[in-house]
JSON list of C-alpha atoms and ligand atoms in Angstrom, two decimals:
[
{"chain": "W", "resi": 111, "resn": "MET", "atom": "CA", "xyz": [102.36, 98.77, 28.77]},
{"chain": "W", "resi": 112, "resn": "ALA", "atom": "CA", "xyz": [101.79, 96.47, 31.21]},
{"chain": "W", "resi": 113, "resn": "PRO", "atom": "CA", "xyz": [101.63, 97.52, 34.49]},
{"chain": "W", "resi": 114, "resn": "SER", "atom": "CA", "xyz": [105.05, 95.95, 36.05]},
{"chain": "W", "resi": 115, "resn": "LEU", "atom": "CA", "xyz": [105.65, 93.38, 39.09]},
{"chain": "W", "resi": 116, "resn": "VAL", "atom": "CA", "xyz": [104.88, 94.48, 42.63]},
{"chain": "W", "resi": 117, "resn": "PRO", "atom": "CA", "xyz": [107.52, 92.83, 44.85]},
{"chain": "W", "resi": 118, "resn": "LEU", "atom": "CA", "xyz": [106.42, 91.61, 48.20]},
{"chain": "W", "resi": 119, "resn": "ALA", "atom": "CA", "xyz": [108.92, 92.88, 49.72]},
{"chain": "W", "resi": 120, "resn": "GLU", "atom": "CA", "xyz": [107.50, 96.73, 48.22]},
{"chain": "W", "resi": 121, "resn": "ILE", "atom": "CA", "xyz": [104.02, 95.87, 49.90]},
{"chain": "W", "resi": 122, "resn": "PRO", "atom": "CA", "xyz": [102.91, 98.54, 52.61]},
{"chain": "W", "resi": 123, "resn": "THR", "atom": "CA", "xyz": [101.73, 96.18, 56.02]},
{"chain": "W", "resi": 124, "resn": "VAL", "atom": "CA", "xyz": [99.20, 99.02, 57.39]},
{"chain": "W", "resi": 125, "resn": "SER", "atom": "CA", "xyz": [101.61, 99.65, 60.83]},
{"chain": "W", "resi": 126, "resn": "LEU", "atom": "CA", "xyz": [103.68, 100.88, 58.59]},
{"chain": "W", "resi": 127, "resn": "LEU", "atom": "CA", "xyz": [101.50, 103.25, 56.25]},
{"chain": "W", "resi": 128, "resn": "TYR", "atom": "CA", "xyz": [99.84, 104.29, 59.71]},
{"chain": "W", "resi": 129, "resn": "LYS", "atom": "CA", "xyz": [103.31, 105.23, 60.82]},
{"chain": "W", "resi": 130, "resn": "LEU", "atom": "CA", "xyz": [104.14, 106.65, 57.20]},
{"chain": "W", "resi": 131, "resn": "LYS", "atom": "CA", "xyz": [100.38, 108.89, 58.31]},
{"chain": "W", "resi": 132, "resn": "ARG", "atom": "CA", "xyz": [99.89, 107.47, 54.87]},
{"chain": "W", "resi": 133, "resn": "LEU", "atom": "CA", "xyz": [96.20, 106.34, 56.03]},
{"chain": "W", "resi": 134, "resn": "VAL", "atom": "CA", "xyz": [94.90, 107.13, 58.85]},
{"chain": "W", "resi": 135, "resn": "PRO", "atom": "CA", "xyz": [93.65, 105.03, 61.15]},
{"chain": "W", "resi": 136, "resn": "VAL", "atom": "CA", "xyz": [88.85, 104.58, 61.51]},
{"chain": "W", "resi": 137, "resn": "SER", "atom": "CA", "xyz": [88.23, 107.49, 64.66]},
{"chain": "W", "resi": 138, "resn": "SER", "atom": "CA", "xyz": [85.87, 104.77, 65.90]},
{"chain": "W", "resi": 139, "resn": "PRO", "atom": "CA", "xyz": [86.91, 101.32, 64.30]},
{"chain": "W", "resi": 140, "resn": "LEU", "atom": "CA", "xyz": [84.32, 98.50, 65.22]},
{"chain": "W", "resi": 141, "resn": "ALA", "atom": "CA", "xyz": [87.16, 96.46, 66.83]},
{"chain": "W", "resi": 142, "resn": "GLN", "atom": "CA", "xyz": [90.12, 98.17, 69.13]},
{"chain": "W", "resi": 143, "resn": "PRO", "atom": "CA", "xyz": [93.08, 98.08, 67.38]},
{"chain": "W", "resi": 144, "resn": "SER", "atom": "CA", "xyz": [95.64, 95.28, 67.12]},
{"chain": "W", "resi": 145, "resn": "LYS", "atom": "CA", "xyz": [99.56, 95.55, 66.64]},
{"chain": "W", "resi": 146, "resn": "ALA", "atom": "CA", "xyz": [99.59, 91.67, 65.27]},
{"chain": "W", "resi": 147, "resn": "LEU", "atom": "CA", "xyz": [97.22, 92.53, 63.15]},
{"chain": "W", "resi": 148, "resn": "ASN", "atom": "CA", "xyz": [98.26, 95.19, 61.94]},
{"chain": "W", "resi": 149, "resn": "ASP", "atom": "CA", "xyz": [101.35, 94.01, 61.16]},
{"chain": "W", "resi": 150, "resn": "THR", "atom": "CA", "xyz": [100.58, 91.20, 59.25]},
{"chain": "W", "resi": 151, "resn": "ILE", "atom": "CA", "xyz": [97.39, 93.14, 56.82]},
{"chain": "W", "resi": 152, "resn": "SER", "atom": "CA", "xyz": [98.38, 95.01, 54.03]},
{"chain": "W", "resi": 153, "resn": "LEU", "atom": "CA", "xyz": [95.78, 96.84, 51.77]},
{"chain": "W", "resi": 154, "resn": "ILE", "atom": "CA", "xyz": [96.74, 97.38, 48.27]},
{"chain": "W", "resi": 155, "resn": "ARG", "atom": "CA", "xyz": [94.91, 98.99, 45.14]},
{"chain": "W", "resi": 156, "resn": "ASN", "atom": "CA", "xyz": [96.38, 96.36, 41.57]},
{"chain": "W", "resi": 157, "resn": "ASP", "atom": "CA", "xyz": [96.20, 94.22, 39.54]},
{"chain": "W", "resi": 158, "resn": "ILE", "atom": "CA", "xyz": [96.73, 90.99, 41.57]},
{"chain": "W", "resi": 159, "resn": "THR", "atom": "CA", "xyz": [98.41, 88.74, 39.00]},
{"chain": "W", "resi": 160, "resn": "LYS", "atom": "CA", "xyz": [101.30, 91.59, 39.15]},
{"chain": "W", "resi": 161, "resn": "LEU", "atom": "CA", "xyz": [102.40, 90.43, 42.66]},
{"chain": "W", "resi": 162, "resn": "ASP", "atom": "CA", "xyz": [105.87, 89.21, 42.95]},
{"chain": "W", "resi": 163, "resn": "GLY", "atom": "CA", "xyz": [106.90, 86.45, 45.56]},
{"chain": "W", "resi": 164, "resn": "VAL", "atom": "CA", "xyz": [103.60, 85.89, 47.51]},
{"chain": "W", "resi": 165, "resn": "ASP", "atom": "CA", "xyz": [102.70, 82.33, 48.36]},
{"chain": "W", "resi": 166, "resn": "CYS", "atom": "CA", "xyz": [99.98, 81.97, 46.94]},
{"chain": "W", "resi": 167, "resn": "ILE", "atom": "CA", "xyz": [96.57, 84.61, 45.26]},
{"chain": "W", "resi": 168, "resn": "VAL", "atom": "CA", "xyz": [93.04, 84.00, 45.71]},
{"chain": "W", "resi": 169, "resn": "ASN", "atom": "CA", "xyz": [90.86, 83.37, 42.86]},
{"chain": "W", "resi": 170, "resn": "ALA", "atom": "CA", "xyz": [86.88, 84.99, 43.11]},
{"chain": "W", "resi": 171, "resn": "ALA", "atom": "CA", "xyz": [86.10, 81.83, 41.24]},
{"chain": "W", "resi": 172, "resn": "ASN", "atom": "CA", "xyz": [82.90, 80.00, 40.53]},
{"chain": "W", "resi": 173, "resn": "LYS", "atom": "CA", "xyz": [81.64, 76.79, 41.19]},
{"chain": "W", "resi": 174, "resn": "SER", "atom": "CA", "xyz": [82.20, 74.99, 37.89]},
{"chain": "W", "resi": 175, "resn": "LEU", "atom": "CA", "xyz": [86.24, 76.67, 38.70]},
{"chain": "W", "resi": 176, "resn": "LEU", "atom": "CA", "xyz": [86.63, 76.36, 35.18]},
{"chain": "W", "resi": 177, "resn": "GLY", "atom": "CA", "xyz": [87.20, 80.31, 34.59]},
{"chain": "W", "resi": 178, "resn": "GLY", "atom": "CA", "xyz": [85.33, 83.18, 33.98]},
{"chain": "W", "resi": 179, "resn": "GLY", "atom": "CA", "xyz": [85.00, 87.09, 33.81]},
{"chain": "W", "resi": 180, "resn": "GLY", "atom": "CA", "xyz": [86.90, 89.37, 36.09]},
{"chain": "W", "resi": 181, "resn": "VAL", "atom": "CA", "xyz": [89.52, 88.44, 37.99]},
{"chain": "W", "resi": 182, "resn": "ASP", "atom": "CA", "xyz": [88.36, 84.79, 37.43]},
{"chain": "W", "resi": 183, "resn": "GLY", "atom": "CA", "xyz": [89.37, 85.45, 33.57]},
{"chain": "W", "resi": 184, "resn": "VAL", "atom": "CA", "xyz": [93.03, 87.80, 34.88]},
{"chain": "W", "resi": 185, "resn": "ILE", "atom": "CA", "xyz": [94.51, 84.89, 37.05]},
{"chain": "W", "resi": 186, "resn": "HIS", "atom": "CA", "xyz": [93.77, 82.38, 34.62]},
{"chain": "W", "resi": 187, "resn": "ARG", "atom": "CA", "xyz": [95.12, 84.25, 31.43]},
{"chain": "W", "resi": 188, "resn": "ALA", "atom": "CA", "xyz": [97.92, 85.10, 33.11]},
{"chain": "W", "resi": 189, "resn": "ALA", "atom": "CA", "xyz": [98.55, 81.62, 34.58]},
{"chain": "W", "resi": 190, "resn": "GLY", "atom": "CA", "xyz": [98.21, 80.24, 31.18]},
{"chain": "W", "resi": 191, "resn": "PRO", "atom": "CA", "xyz": [96.27, 76.52, 30.07]},
{"chain": "W", "resi": 192, "resn": "GLY", "atom": "CA", "xyz": [98.14, 74.39, 32.56]},
{"chain": "W", "resi": 193, "resn": "LEU", "atom": "CA", "xyz": [96.01, 76.06, 35.46]},
{"chain": "W", "resi": 194, "resn": "LEU", "atom": "CA", "xyz": [92.54, 75.36, 33.60]},
{"chain": "W", "resi": 195, "resn": "GLU", "atom": "CA", "xyz": [93.66, 71.73, 33.34]},
{"chain": "W", "resi": 196, "resn": "GLU", "atom": "CA", "xyz": [94.26, 70.70, 36.85]},
{"chain": "W", "resi": 197, "resn": "CYS", "atom": "CA", "xyz": [91.15, 72.67, 37.84]},
{"chain": "W", "resi": 198, "resn": "ARG", "atom": "CA", "xyz": [89.21, 69.86, 35.76]},
{"chain": "W", "resi": 199, "resn": "THR", "atom": "CA", "xyz": [90.10, 67.16, 37.71]},
{"chain": "W", "resi": 200, "resn": "LEU", "atom": "CA", "xyz": [88.62, 69.40, 40.69]},
{"chain": "W", "resi": 201, "resn": "ASP", "atom": "CA", "xyz": [85.18, 68.41, 40.46]},
{"chain": "W", "resi": 202, "resn": "GLY", "atom": "CA", "xyz": [84.21, 72.26, 41.36]},
{"chain": "W", "resi": 203, "resn": "CYS", "atom": "CA", "xyz": [84.42, 73.44, 44.57]},
{"chain": "W", "resi": 204, "resn": "ASP", "atom": "CA", "xyz": [80.90, 74.54, 46.94]},
{"chain": "W", "resi": 205, "resn": "THR", "atom": "CA", "xyz": [80.05, 78.13, 47.39]},
{"chain": "W", "resi": 206, "resn": "GLY", "atom": "CA", "xyz": [82.41, 78.64, 50.64]},
{"chain": "W", "resi": 207, "resn": "ASP", "atom": "CA", "xyz": [84.86, 76.43, 50.22]},
{"chain": "W", "resi": 208, "resn": "ALA", "atom": "CA", "xyz": [88.14, 76.81, 48.59]},
{"chain": "W", "resi": 209, "resn": "LYS", "atom": "CA", "xyz": [90.49, 74.72, 46.96]},
{"chain": "W", "resi": 210, "resn": "ILE", "atom": "CA", "xyz": [94.44, 75.15, 46.00]},
{"chain": "W", "resi": 211, "resn": "THR", "atom": "CA", "xyz": [96.57, 74.28, 42.99]},
{"chain": "W", "resi": 212, "resn": "SER", "atom": "CA", "xyz": [99.85, 75.35, 41.34]},
{"chain": "W", "resi": 213, "resn": "ALA", "atom": "CA", "xyz": [100.29, 78.61, 40.03]},
{"chain": "W", "resi": 214, "resn": "TYR", "atom": "CA", "xyz": [102.10, 77.84, 36.89]},
{"chain": "W", "resi": 215, "resn": "GLU", "atom": "CA", "xyz": [103.08, 81.20, 34.64]},
{"chain": "W", "resi": 216, "resn": "LEU", "atom": "CA", "xyz": [101.63, 83.57, 37.93]},
{"chain": "W", "resi": 217, "resn": "PRO", "atom": "CA", "xyz": [104.82, 84.90, 40.40]},
{"chain": "W", "resi": 218, "resn": "CYS", "atom": "CA", "xyz": [103.69, 83.55, 42.83]},
{"chain": "W", "resi": 219, "resn": "ARG", "atom": "CA", "xyz": [103.63, 79.54, 43.68]},
{"chain": "W", "resi": 220, "resn": "ARG", "atom": "CA", "xyz": [100.17, 78.32, 43.86]},
{"chain": "W", "resi": 221, "resn": "VAL", "atom": "CA", "xyz": [96.53, 79.57, 43.61]},
{"chain": "W", "resi": 222, "resn": "ILE", "atom": "CA", "xyz": [93.83, 79.14, 45.77]},
{"chain": "W", "resi": 223, "resn": "HIS", "atom": "CA", "xyz": [90.29, 79.43, 44.05]},
{"chain": "W", "resi": 224, "resn": "THR", "atom": "CA", "xyz": [86.98, 80.28, 46.87]},
{"chain": "W", "resi": 225, "resn": "VAL", "atom": "CA", "xyz": [83.61, 80.56, 45.37]},
{"chain": "W", "resi": 226, "resn": "GLY", "atom": "CA", "xyz": [81.72, 83.40, 46.89]},
{"chain": "W", "resi": 227, "resn": "PRO", "atom": "CA", "xyz": [78.03, 84.39, 47.31]},
{"chain": "W", "resi": 228, "resn": "ILE", "atom": "CA", "xyz": [75.89, 85.42, 44.27]},
{"chain": "W", "resi": 229, "resn": "TYR", "atom": "CA", "xyz": [75.15, 88.22, 47.21]},
{"chain": "W", "resi": 230, "resn": "ASP", "atom": "CA", "xyz": [70.87, 89.00, 46.13]},
{"chain": "W", "resi": 231, "resn": "LEU", "atom": "CA", "xyz": [70.67, 84.74, 45.57]},
{"chain": "W", "resi": 232, "resn": "GLU", "atom": "CA", "xyz": [71.64, 84.22, 48.54]},
{"chain": "W", "resi": 233, "resn": "LEU", "atom": "CA", "xyz": [70.37, 86.86, 50.84]},
{"chain": "W", "resi": 234, "resn": "GLN", "atom": "CA", "xyz": [65.98, 85.61, 49.14]},
{"chain": "W", "resi": 235, "resn": "ARG", "atom": "CA", "xyz": [67.49, 82.18, 50.77]},
{"chain": "W", "resi": 236, "resn": "GLY", "atom": "CA", "xyz": [68.32, 84.40, 54.45]},
{"chain": "W", "resi": 237, "resn": "ARG", "atom": "CA", "xyz": [69.40, 87.71, 55.99]},
{"chain": "W", "resi": 238, "resn": "GLU", "atom": "CA", "xyz": [72.64, 85.42, 57.83]},
{"chain": "W", "resi": 239, "resn": "ARG", "atom": "CA", "xyz": [73.31, 83.74, 54.38]},
{"chain": "W", "resi": 240, "resn": "PRO", "atom": "CA", "xyz": [75.25, 86.19, 52.54]},
{"chain": "W", "resi": 241, "resn": "GLU", "atom": "CA", "xyz": [77.48, 87.28, 54.71]},
{"chain": "W", "resi": 242, "resn": "THR", "atom": "CA", "xyz": [78.27, 83.45, 56.87]},
{"chain": "W", "resi": 243, "resn": "LEU", "atom": "CA", "xyz": [78.84, 82.52, 53.26]},
{"chain": "W", "resi": 244, "resn": "LEU", "atom": "CA", "xyz": [81.73, 84.99, 52.44]},
{"chain": "W", "resi": 245, "resn": "ARG", "atom": "CA", "xyz": [82.86, 84.87, 56.15]},
{"chain": "W", "resi": 246, "resn": "SER", "atom": "CA", "xyz": [83.35, 81.19, 55.15]},
{"chain": "W", "resi": 247, "resn": "CYS", "atom": "CA", "xyz": [85.79, 81.96, 52.09]},
{"chain": "W", "resi": 248, "resn": "TYR", "atom": "CA", "xyz": [88.15, 83.67, 53.82]},
{"chain": "W", "resi": 249, "resn": "ARG", "atom": "CA", "xyz": [88.38, 81.61, 56.33]},
{"chain": "W", "resi": 250, "resn": "ARG", "atom": "CA", "xyz": [88.37, 78.27, 54.05]},
{"chain": "W", "resi": 251, "resn": "SER", "atom": "CA", "xyz": [91.00, 80.15, 52.34]},
{"chain": "W", "resi": 252, "resn": "LEU", "atom": "CA", "xyz": [93.26, 81.37, 55.25]},
{"chain": "W", "resi": 253, "resn": "GLU", "atom": "CA", "xyz": [93.08, 77.25, 56.22]},
{"chain": "W", "resi": 254, "resn": "VAL", "atom": "CA", "xyz": [94.38, 75.97, 52.91]},
{"chain": "W", "resi": 255, "resn": "ALA", "atom": "CA", "xyz": [97.22, 78.80, 53.37]},
{"chain": "W", "resi": 256, "resn": "VAL", "atom": "CA", "xyz": [98.40, 77.29, 56.77]},
{"chain": "W", "resi": 257, "resn": "GLU", "atom": "CA", "xyz": [98.02, 73.64, 55.32]},
{"chain": "W", "resi": 258, "resn": "ASN", "atom": "CA", "xyz": [99.99, 74.33, 52.75]},
{"chain": "W", "resi": 259, "resn": "ASN", "atom": "CA", "xyz": [102.63, 75.85, 54.22]},
{"chain": "W", "resi": 260, "resn": "MET", "atom": "CA", "xyz": [102.32, 79.46, 52.90]},
{"chain": "W", "resi": 261, "resn": "LYS", "atom": "CA", "xyz": [103.64, 81.75, 54.67]},
{"chain": "W", "resi": 262, "resn": "SER", "atom": "CA", "xyz": [102.12, 85.02, 52.51]},
{"chain": "W", "resi": 263, "resn": "ILE", "atom": "CA", "xyz": [98.58, 85.12, 50.64]},
{"chain": "W", "resi": 264, "resn": "ALA", "atom": "CA", "xyz": [96.75, 87.97, 48.96]},
{"chain": "W", "resi": 265, "resn": "PHE", "atom": "CA", "xyz": [92.86, 88.58, 48.54]},
{"chain": "W", "resi": 266, "resn": "SER", "atom": "CA", "xyz": [91.20, 89.50, 45.59]},
{"chain": "W", "resi": 267, "resn": "ALA", "atom": "CA", "xyz": [88.09, 91.30, 46.46]},
{"chain": "W", "resi": 268, "resn": "ILE", "atom": "CA", "xyz": [85.61, 88.04, 46.65]},
{"chain": "W", "resi": 269, "resn": "SER", "atom": "CA", "xyz": [81.96, 88.81, 45.23]},
{"chain": "W", "resi": 270, "resn": "THR", "atom": "CA", "xyz": [82.05, 92.13, 45.08]},
{"chain": "W", "resi": 271, "resn": "GLY", "atom": "CA", "xyz": [82.53, 92.47, 41.28]},
{"chain": "W", "resi": 272, "resn": "VAL", "atom": "CA", "xyz": [79.56, 90.62, 39.55]},
{"chain": "W", "resi": 273, "resn": "TYR", "atom": "CA", "xyz": [78.11, 88.61, 42.14]},
{"chain": "W", "resi": 274, "resn": "GLY", "atom": "CA", "xyz": [76.87, 92.22, 43.86]},
{"chain": "W", "resi": 275, "resn": "TYR", "atom": "CA", "xyz": [78.20, 92.24, 47.55]},
{"chain": "W", "resi": 276, "resn": "PRO", "atom": "CA", "xyz": [78.39, 95.90, 48.70]},
{"chain": "W", "resi": 277, "resn": "SER", "atom": "CA", "xyz": [81.75, 96.51, 49.47]},
{"chain": "W", "resi": 278, "resn": "GLU", "atom": "CA", "xyz": [81.74, 97.86, 52.62]},
{"chain": "W", "resi": 279, "resn": "LEU", "atom": "CA", "xyz": [79.28, 95.30, 54.37]},
{"chain": "W", "resi": 280, "resn": "ALA", "atom": "CA", "xyz": [82.05, 92.56, 52.56]},
{"chain": "W", "resi": 281, "resn": "ALA", "atom": "CA", "xyz": [85.14, 94.56, 54.08]},
{"chain": "W", "resi": 282, "resn": "ARG", "atom": "CA", "xyz": [83.81, 95.02, 57.46]},
{"chain": "W", "resi": 283, "resn": "ALA", "atom": "CA", "xyz": [82.80, 90.63, 57.55]},
{"chain": "W", "resi": 284, "resn": "VAL", "atom": "CA", "xyz": [86.47, 90.07, 55.77]},
{"chain": "W", "resi": 285, "resn": "LEU", "atom": "CA", "xyz": [88.24, 91.91, 58.52]},
{"chain": "W", "resi": 286, "resn": "ASP", "atom": "CA", "xyz": [86.48, 90.62, 60.87]},
{"chain": "W", "resi": 287, "resn": "GLU", "atom": "CA", "xyz": [87.08, 87.51, 60.40]},
{"chain": "W", "resi": 288, "resn": "THR", "atom": "CA", "xyz": [90.39, 87.49, 59.35]},
{"chain": "W", "resi": 289, "resn": "ARG", "atom": "CA", "xyz": [90.81, 88.35, 63.05]},
{"chain": "W", "resi": 290, "resn": "LYS", "atom": "CA", "xyz": [89.34, 85.93, 64.15]},
{"chain": "W", "resi": 291, "resn": "PHE", "atom": "CA", "xyz": [91.90, 83.46, 62.41]},
{"chain": "W", "resi": 292, "resn": "MET", "atom": "CA", "xyz": [94.79, 84.85, 63.34]},
{"chain": "W", "resi": 293, "resn": "GLU", "atom": "CA", "xyz": [93.76, 85.25, 67.51]},
{"chain": "W", "resi": 294, "resn": "SER", "atom": "CA", "xyz": [92.52, 81.54, 67.26]},
{"chain": "W", "resi": 295, "resn": "PRO", "atom": "CA", "xyz": [94.74, 80.27, 69.36]},
{"chain": "W", "resi": 296, "resn": "SER", "atom": "CA", "xyz": [96.51, 77.29, 66.88]},
{"chain": "W", "resi": 297, "resn": "ASN", "atom": "CA", "xyz": [96.80, 79.79, 63.80]},
{"chain": "W", "resi": 298, "resn": "ILE", "atom": "CA", "xyz": [99.15, 82.79, 66.23]},
{"chain": "W", "resi": 299, "resn": "GLY", "atom": "CA", "xyz": [102.19, 83.06, 63.61]},
{"chain": "W", "resi": 300, "resn": "LYS", "atom": "CA", "xyz": [101.31, 81.01, 60.88]},
{"chain": "W", "resi": 301, "resn": "LEU", "atom": "CA", "xyz": [101.21, 83.59, 57.83]},
{"chain": "W", "resi": 302, "resn": "GLU", "atom": "CA", "xyz": [103.45, 86.44, 58.74]},
{"chain": "W", "resi": 303, "resn": "ARG", "atom": "CA", "xyz": [101.25, 88.55, 55.21]},
{"chain": "W", "resi": 304, "resn": "ILE", "atom": "CA", "xyz": [97.67, 88.59, 54.54]},
{"chain": "W", "resi": 305, "resn": "ILE", "atom": "CA", "xyz": [97.46, 91.54, 51.73]},
{"chain": "W", "resi": 306, "resn": "PHE", "atom": "CA", "xyz": [93.63, 92.43, 50.68]},
{"chain": "W", "resi": 307, "resn": "CYS", "atom": "CA", "xyz": [94.43, 93.57, 46.59]},
{"chain": "W", "resi": 308, "resn": "ASN", "atom": "CA", "xyz": [92.15, 94.97, 45.36]},
{"chain": "W", "resi": 309, "resn": "PHE", "atom": "CA", "xyz": [91.35, 96.44, 42.24]},
{"chain": "W", "resi": 310, "resn": "GLU", "atom": "CA", "xyz": [88.19, 99.37, 42.42]},
{"chain": "W", "resi": 311, "resn": "ARG", "atom": "CA", "xyz": [88.73, 102.88, 44.54]},
{"chain": "W", "resi": 312, "resn": "LYS", "atom": "CA", "xyz": [85.81, 101.84, 46.70]},
{"chain": "W", "resi": 313, "resn": "ASP", "atom": "CA", "xyz": [86.39, 98.63, 47.76]},
{"chain": "W", "resi": 314, "resn": "GLU", "atom": "CA", "xyz": [89.78, 100.48, 48.67]},
{"chain": "W", "resi": 315, "resn": "ILE", "atom": "CA", "xyz": [88.21, 102.64, 50.16]},
{"chain": "W", "resi": 316, "resn": "ALA", "atom": "CA", "xyz": [85.38, 100.33, 52.05]},
{"chain": "W", "resi": 317, "resn": "TYR", "atom": "CA", "xyz": [88.82, 98.75, 53.51]},
{"chain": "W", "resi": 318, "resn": "GLU", "atom": "CA", "xyz": [90.42, 101.98, 54.67]},
{"chain": "W", "resi": 319, "resn": "LYS", "atom": "CA", "xyz": [86.66, 102.81, 55.69]},
{"chain": "W", "resi": 320, "resn": "PHE", "atom": "CA", "xyz": [86.90, 99.52, 58.81]},
{"chain": "W", "resi": 321, "resn": "THR", "atom": "CA", "xyz": [90.43, 99.11, 58.94]},
{"chain": "W", "resi": 322, "resn": "PRO", "atom": "CA", "xyz": [91.18, 98.98, 62.83]},
{"chain": "E", "resi": 523, "resn": "LIG", "atom": "N1", "xyz": [93.42, 92.33, 40.37]},
{"chain": "E", "resi": 523, "resn": "LIG", "atom": "C1", "xyz": [92.61, 92.00, 41.52]},
{"chain": "E", "resi": 523, "resn": "LIG", "atom": "N2", "xyz": [90.76, 92.22, 41.58]},
{"chain": "E", "resi": 523, "resn": "LIG", "atom": "C2", "xyz": [90.33, 92.21, 39.97]},
{"chain": "E", "resi": 523, "resn": "LIG", "atom": "C3", "xyz": [91.17, 92.55, 39.47]},
{"chain": "E", "resi": 523, "resn": "LIG", "atom": "C4", "xyz": [92.70, 92.49, 38.72]},
{"chain": "E", "resi": 523, "resn": "LIG", "atom": "N3", "xyz": [92.77, 91.92, 38.17]},
{"chain": "E", "resi": 523, "resn": "LIG", "atom": "N4", "xyz": [90.67, 92.43, 38.61]},
{"chain": "E", "resi": 523, "resn": "LIG", "atom": "C5", "xyz": [88.93, 92.48, 38.85]},
{"chain": "E", "resi": 523, "resn": "LIG", "atom": "N5", "xyz": [89.47, 92.81, 39.92]},
{"chain": "E", "resi": 523, "resn": "LIG", "atom": "P1", "xyz": [84.48, 89.43, 39.81]},
{"chain": "E", "resi": 523, "resn": "LIG", "atom": "P2", "xyz": [82.77, 87.93, 41.90]},
{"chain": "E", "resi": 523, "resn": "LIG", "atom": "C6", "xyz": [88.48, 92.74, 41.40]},
{"chain": "E", "resi": 523, "resn": "LIG", "atom": "O1", "xyz": [83.41, 90.07, 39.35]},
{"chain": "E", "resi": 523, "resn": "LIG", "atom": "O2", "xyz": [82.36, 89.30, 42.58]},
{"chain": "E", "resi": 523, "resn": "LIG", "atom": "C7", "xyz": [84.00, 85.64, 37.20]},
{"chain": "E", "resi": 523, "resn": "LIG", "atom": "O3", "xyz": [83.37, 85.30, 36.20]},
{"chain": "E", "resi": 523, "resn": "LIG", "atom": "C8", "xyz": [87.04, 93.41, 40.92]},
{"chain": "E", "resi": 523, "resn": "LIG", "atom": "O4", "xyz": [86.87, 95.08, 40.72]},
{"chain": "E", "resi": 523, "resn": "LIG", "atom": "O5", "xyz": [85.99, 89.18, 39.12]},
{"chain": "E", "resi": 523, "resn": "LIG", "atom": "O6", "xyz": [83.74, 86.89, 42.82]},
{"chain": "E", "resi": 523, "resn": "LIG", "atom": "C9", "xyz": [83.76, 83.68, 38.60]},
{"chain": "E", "resi": 523, "resn": "LIG", "atom": "O7", "xyz": [84.14, 82.73, 37.29]},
{"chain": "E", "resi": 523, "resn": "LIG", "atom": "C10", "xyz": [86.26, 92.80, 42.31]},
{"chain": "E", "resi": 523, "resn": "LIG", "atom": "O8", "xyz": [86.30, 93.77, 43.75]},
{"chain": "E", "resi": 523, "resn": "LIG", "atom": "O9", "xyz": [84.39, 88.70, 41.13]},
{"chain": "E", "resi": 523, "resn": "LIG", "atom": "C11", "xyz": [82.47, 84.45, 39.33]},
{"chain": "E", "resi": 523, "resn": "LIG", "atom": "O10", "xyz": [81.66, 83.68, 38.08]},
{"chain": "E", "resi": 523, "resn": "LIG", "atom": "C12", "xyz": [86.93, 91.89, 42.45]},
{"chain": "E", "resi": 523, "resn": "LIG", "atom": "O11", "xyz": [87.78, 91.67, 41.16]},
{"chain": "E", "resi": 523, "resn": "LIG", "atom": "C13", "xyz": [82.17, 85.64, 39.20]},
{"chain": "E", "resi": 523, "resn": "LIG", "atom": "O12", "xyz": [83.12, 86.40, 38.09]},
{"chain": "E", "resi": 523, "resn": "LIG", "atom": "C14", "xyz": [85.84, 90.69, 42.09]},
{"chain": "E", "resi": 523, "resn": "LIG", "atom": "O13", "xyz": [84.93, 90.73, 41.48]},
{"chain": "E", "resi": 523, "resn": "LIG", "atom": "C15", "xyz": [82.47, 85.36, 40.82]},
{"chain": "E", "resi": 523, "resn": "LIG", "atom": "O14", "xyz": [81.84, 86.89, 40.51]}
]
């Protein structure tokens, strides 16, 4: 049986998970806890195409934006052929950038497509390149969401599948970049919910480890 939809109202924030003792704060966080951050972010493990009532979801695409395997394939299948038709008009996307489309048959309003770094390839080009590009994916996706008046956004774990980005390195960079974005004066209060929607337990564990 196909998994049923997950309404946004039923996705707890990290603050609520702490309160319910369903998540234990890390003992030596890299950053001080932030109520504003933990009231906004959620960690869940689910199929991102089942999130209902979230304004937009973020796809781990490739530079062509013409679909692929992994979460990209799942999103295109669930959205239907209209998504590919619109993606064809976008002229691809650079690594680290993000573009937005309609969501067609998905239960969200829009899809943001970002292109993560291929970890080993970018590492050969420079020690800091994978992290710089991964941070850019999340920052650009958040910027595009705000520009389009989105209030809630759910991210798949960009680059941690076929593109080979180690889960812990990804989670640490993503949480730090998200916090920087949220704490920037022009962005305060713009996004009400930011959901990190992992699919594999290894990625969920990595997020739990670095959530202050
Ligand atoms: N919902 C949420 N997350 C998912 C789902 C799902 N239904 N299915 C897989 N994931 P990947 P990448 C997770 O490989 O590494 C494509 O072919 C998965 O567990 O989809 O950025 C593109 O077209 C992993 O944590 O994306 C590109 O060519 C995460 O999604 C290339 O793969 C990302 O894994 C991009 O590689």
